[in-house]
Tab-separated table of C-alpha atoms in Angstrom:
chain	number	residue	atom	x	y	z
T	23	MET	CA	112.825	108.393	134.369
T	24	LYS	CA	112.925	108.436	130.570
T	25	THR	CA	116.076	108.323	128.784
T	26	PHE	CA	116.741	111.220	126.433
T	27	HIS	CA	117.928	108.462	123.711
T	28	GLY	CA	114.354	107.476	123.183
T	29	SER	CA	113.319	110.854	121.694
T	30	TYR	CA	115.772	109.900	118.687
T	31	LEU	CA	113.574	107.034	117.755
T	32	PRO	CA	111.111	108.597	115.178
T	33	LEU	CA	114.284	110.860	113.548
T	34	ALA	CA	116.114	107.231	112.840
T	35	LEU	CA	112.937	106.028	111.373
T	36	LEU	CA	112.628	109.293	109.124
T	37	LEU	CA	116.369	109.070	108.073
T	38	LEU	CA	116.022	105.242	107.458
T	39	VAL	CA	113.028	105.966	105.340
T	40	ALA	CA	114.856	108.536	103.230
T	41	GLY	CA	117.756	106.544	102.553
T	42	TRP	CA	115.772	103.493	101.735
T	43	PRO	CA	114.455	104.271	98.385
T	44	SER	CA	117.873	105.532	97.340
T	45	ILE	CA	119.293	102.183	97.984
T	46	ALA	CA	116.731	100.594	95.921
T	47	LEU	CA	117.609	103.270	92.891
T	48	ALA	CA	120.994	102.008	92.721
T	49	HIS	CA	119.806	98.934	90.722
T	50	VAL	CA	117.263	100.880	88.208
T	51	GLY	CA	116.811	98.869	85.179
T	52	PHE	CA	113.408	98.477	83.223
T	53	GLY	CA	110.178	97.020	83.463
T	54	SER	CA	109.487	95.594	87.127
T	55	THR	CA	112.898	96.840	88.638
T	56	GLU	CA	112.202	100.672	87.400
T	57	GLY	CA	108.907	100.209	88.378
T	58	PHE	CA	109.500	99.085	91.979
T	59	ALA	CA	112.621	101.626	92.575
T	60	SER	CA	110.348	104.583	90.996
T	61	GLY	CA	107.455	103.870	93.118
T	62	LEU	CA	109.593	103.408	96.224
T	63	ALA	CA	111.039	106.839	95.607
T	64	HIS	CA	107.964	108.884	94.377
T	65	PRO	CA	106.282	109.671	98.010
T	66	ILE	CA	109.194	111.132	99.523
T	67	SER	CA	110.201	113.119	96.095
T	68	GLY	CA	108.314	116.257	97.407
T	69	LEU	CA	107.857	117.307	100.700
T	70	ASP	CA	103.981	117.704	100.297
T	71	HIS	CA	103.858	113.996	99.858
T	72	LEU	CA	106.444	113.101	102.537
T	73	CYS	CA	104.735	115.333	105.138
T	74	ALA	CA	101.218	114.611	104.379
T	75	MET	CA	101.545	110.768	104.947
T	76	ILE	CA	103.778	111.491	108.058
T	77	GLY	CA	100.959	113.830	109.135
T	78	VAL	CA	98.249	111.228	108.671
T	79	GLY	CA	100.318	109.038	111.119
T	80	ILE	CA	100.817	111.614	113.505
T	81	TRP	CA	96.820	112.736	113.557
T	82	ALA	CA	95.966	108.825	114.098
T	83	SER	CA	98.334	108.309	117.053
T	84	GLN	CA	97.015	111.773	118.381
T	85	ARG	CA	93.582	110.651	118.062
T	86	GLY	CA	93.937	107.232	119.139
T	87	GLY	CA	91.917	104.492	119.345
T	88	LYS	CA	90.446	102.940	116.334
T	89	ALA	CA	92.267	105.602	114.126
T	90	VAL	CA	95.518	104.479	114.870
T	91	TRP	CA	94.914	101.554	112.117
T	92	LEU	CA	92.147	102.978	110.614
T	93	PHE	CA	93.642	105.985	109.405
T	94	PRO	CA	96.436	104.613	107.717
T	95	LEU	CA	94.626	101.649	106.262
T	96	ALA	CA	92.177	104.112	104.652
T	97	PHE	CA	94.728	106.260	103.257
T	98	VAL	CA	96.741	103.135	101.645
T	99	ILE	CA	93.392	101.589	100.074
T	100	VAL	CA	91.962	104.919	98.556
T	101	MET	CA	95.777	105.859	97.506
T	102	ALA	CA	95.930	102.480	95.448
T	103	LEU	CA	92.364	103.726	93.918
T	104	GLY	CA	93.426	107.172	93.044
T	105	GLY	CA	96.478	105.674	91.604
T	106	LEU	CA	94.929	103.373	89.440
T	107	ILE	CA	92.775	106.241	88.352
T	108	GLY	CA	95.705	108.294	87.503
T	109	ALA	CA	97.772	105.392	85.758
T	110	ALA	CA	94.805	105.195	83.551
T	111	GLY	CA	94.887	108.495	82.287
T	112	ILE	CA	91.663	109.997	83.918
T	113	ALA	CA	92.004	113.656	84.778
T	114	ILE	CA	90.845	114.481	88.052
T	115	PRO	CA	90.491	118.806	88.756
T	116	PHE	CA	92.504	120.405	91.672
T	117	VAL	CA	94.817	117.450	92.117
T	118	GLU	CA	97.867	119.482	93.272
T	119	ARG	CA	95.571	122.026	95.329
T	120	GLY	CA	93.989	118.878	96.816
T	121	ILE	CA	97.638	117.718	97.894
T	122	VAL	CA	98.509	121.389	99.146
T	123	ALA	CA	95.195	121.408	101.068
T	124	SER	CA	95.958	118.103	102.578
T	125	VAL	CA	99.367	119.230	104.001
T	126	LEU	CA	97.381	122.537	105.587
T	127	ILE	CA	94.474	121.064	106.921
T	128	ILE	CA	96.224	118.001	108.421
T	129	GLY	CA	98.641	120.583	110.279
T	130	ILE	CA	95.486	122.358	111.374
T	131	LEU	CA	94.108	118.936	112.648
T	132	ILE	CA	97.011	118.368	114.580
T	133	ALA	CA	97.953	121.624	115.934
T	134	ALA	CA	94.592	122.143	117.115
T	135	ALA	CA	94.135	118.544	118.411
T	136	VAL	CA	90.644	118.160	116.638
T	137	ARG	CA	88.308	115.392	117.724
T	138	MET	CA	85.656	114.678	115.146
T	139	PRO	CA	83.645	111.502	114.431
T	140	LEU	CA	85.559	108.528	113.269
T	141	LEU	CA	83.867	108.348	109.915
T	142	LEU	CA	84.286	111.892	108.988
T	143	SER	CA	87.902	111.681	110.042
T	144	VAL	CA	88.070	108.748	107.597
T	145	LEU	CA	86.829	110.628	104.979
T	146	ILE	CA	88.998	113.509	105.089
T	147	VAL	CA	91.854	111.211	105.010
T	148	GLY	CA	90.621	109.221	102.076
T	149	THR	CA	89.922	112.231	100.263
T	150	PHE	CA	93.549	113.322	100.854
T	151	ALA	CA	94.721	109.681	99.868
T	152	PHE	CA	92.952	110.086	96.856
T	153	PHE	CA	94.714	113.128	95.233
T	154	HIS	CA	97.980	111.896	96.533
T	155	GLY	CA	97.638	108.596	94.890
T	156	HIS	CA	96.328	109.933	91.600
T	157	ALA	CA	99.254	112.094	91.463
T	158	HIS	CA	101.500	108.727	91.887
T	159	GLY	CA	99.979	107.278	89.210
T	160	SER	CA	99.747	109.882	86.589
T	161	GLU	CA	103.377	110.307	86.887
T	162	MET	CA	104.566	106.804	86.709
T	163	PRO	CA	107.500	106.500	84.220
T	164	LEU	CA	106.269	105.125	80.727
T	165	THR	CA	108.776	102.359	80.437
T	166	ALA	CA	107.695	101.370	84.405
T	167	SER	CA	105.547	98.321	85.248
T	168	GLY	CA	102.478	99.282	86.586
T	169	LEU	CA	101.974	96.676	89.273
T	170	ALA	CA	105.384	96.813	90.338
T	171	TYR	CA	105.365	100.744	90.335
T	172	ALA	CA	102.044	100.694	92.491
T	173	ALA	CA	103.733	98.023	95.028
T	174	GLY	CA	106.706	100.502	95.561
T	175	PHE	CA	104.695	103.700	96.239
T	176	LEU	CA	102.409	101.531	98.521
T	177	ALA	CA	105.301	100.503	100.764
T	178	THR	CA	107.093	103.596	101.018
T	179	THR	CA	103.469	105.322	101.908
T	180	MET	CA	102.918	102.584	104.561
T	181	VAL	CA	106.562	103.248	105.988
T	182	LEU	CA	106.016	107.164	106.075
T	183	LEU	CA	102.699	106.629	107.900
T	184	SER	CA	104.195	103.928	110.117
T	185	VAL	CA	106.835	106.607	111.207
T	186	GLY	CA	103.936	109.278	112.036
T	187	VAL	CA	102.275	106.772	114.037
T	188	ALA	CA	105.390	105.653	115.914
T	189	ALA	CA	106.183	109.233	116.363
T	190	GLY	CA	102.731	110.231	117.632
T	191	ILE	CA	102.602	107.432	120.165
T	192	HIS	CA	106.099	108.403	121.444
T	193	ALA	CA	104.639	111.608	121.882
T	194	ARG	CA	101.669	110.537	123.882
T	195	LYS	CA	103.511	108.042	125.754
T	196	SER	CA	105.895	110.737	127.297
T	197	ILE	CA	102.556	112.634	128.000
T	198	LEU	CA	103.909	115.662	126.037
T	199	THR	CA	101.321	117.875	123.975
T	200	TRP	CA	103.612	120.238	122.517
T	201	PRO	CA	105.353	117.928	119.749
T	202	PHE	CA	101.927	117.534	118.354
T	203	ARG	CA	101.468	121.224	118.325
T	204	TYR	CA	105.181	122.049	116.614
T	205	CYS	CA	104.373	119.025	114.148
T	206	GLY	CA	101.285	120.636	113.339
T	207	THR	CA	102.462	124.158	113.225
T	208	ALA	CA	105.266	122.979	110.840
T	209	LEU	CA	102.712	121.483	108.404
T	210	ILE	CA	100.519	124.367	108.537
T	211	LEU	CA	103.673	126.595	107.453
T	212	LEU	CA	104.678	124.386	104.572
T	213	GLY	CA	100.995	124.111	103.387
T	214	LEU	CA	101.140	127.876	103.388
T	215	TYR	CA	104.389	128.239	101.517
T	216	LEU	CA	102.956	125.626	99.023
T	217	VAL	CA	99.906	127.709	98.523
T	218	MET	CA	102.207	130.765	97.560
T	219	LEU	CA	104.112	128.982	95.254
């Protein structure tokens, strides 16, 4: 028989992630210190970033197999590329729409338990990662160190992706399908709300 307290693990991890950048921001200065702290905080500065990254992790664990590590890896690599382009000041059209679309579409993919070829799935994840990375890079503070800022937002991104993967694996081990449907539906509703803003 499963213990009830095990279902609190994903929530505990999420709360830890939420508090982590706040601790780092207590020592904000200039250059690398400010860059790293700002980078840590940026992915959780908006529900769109936060939910999309956790959603990618959940979808990865829901799909299983190579996707469990390939989705997060692809997201982080392409996000770093997008961040570099954003920090360089190269404008990309529809970045904000792409971010909103990522929340909505990932929600649909999770709620409907969509299974598609792995390569296509990775391309979808990479496309969304590029938009998120570009937003992070273009919003980097002028006084921040670029490398430190990138290290910060990539670190938080990896933690958020890991939270999503851990939550999804926990749901799979408990042989429950409703957590995926509820998570997917919540992302869809959030995506629709963001579309209307």
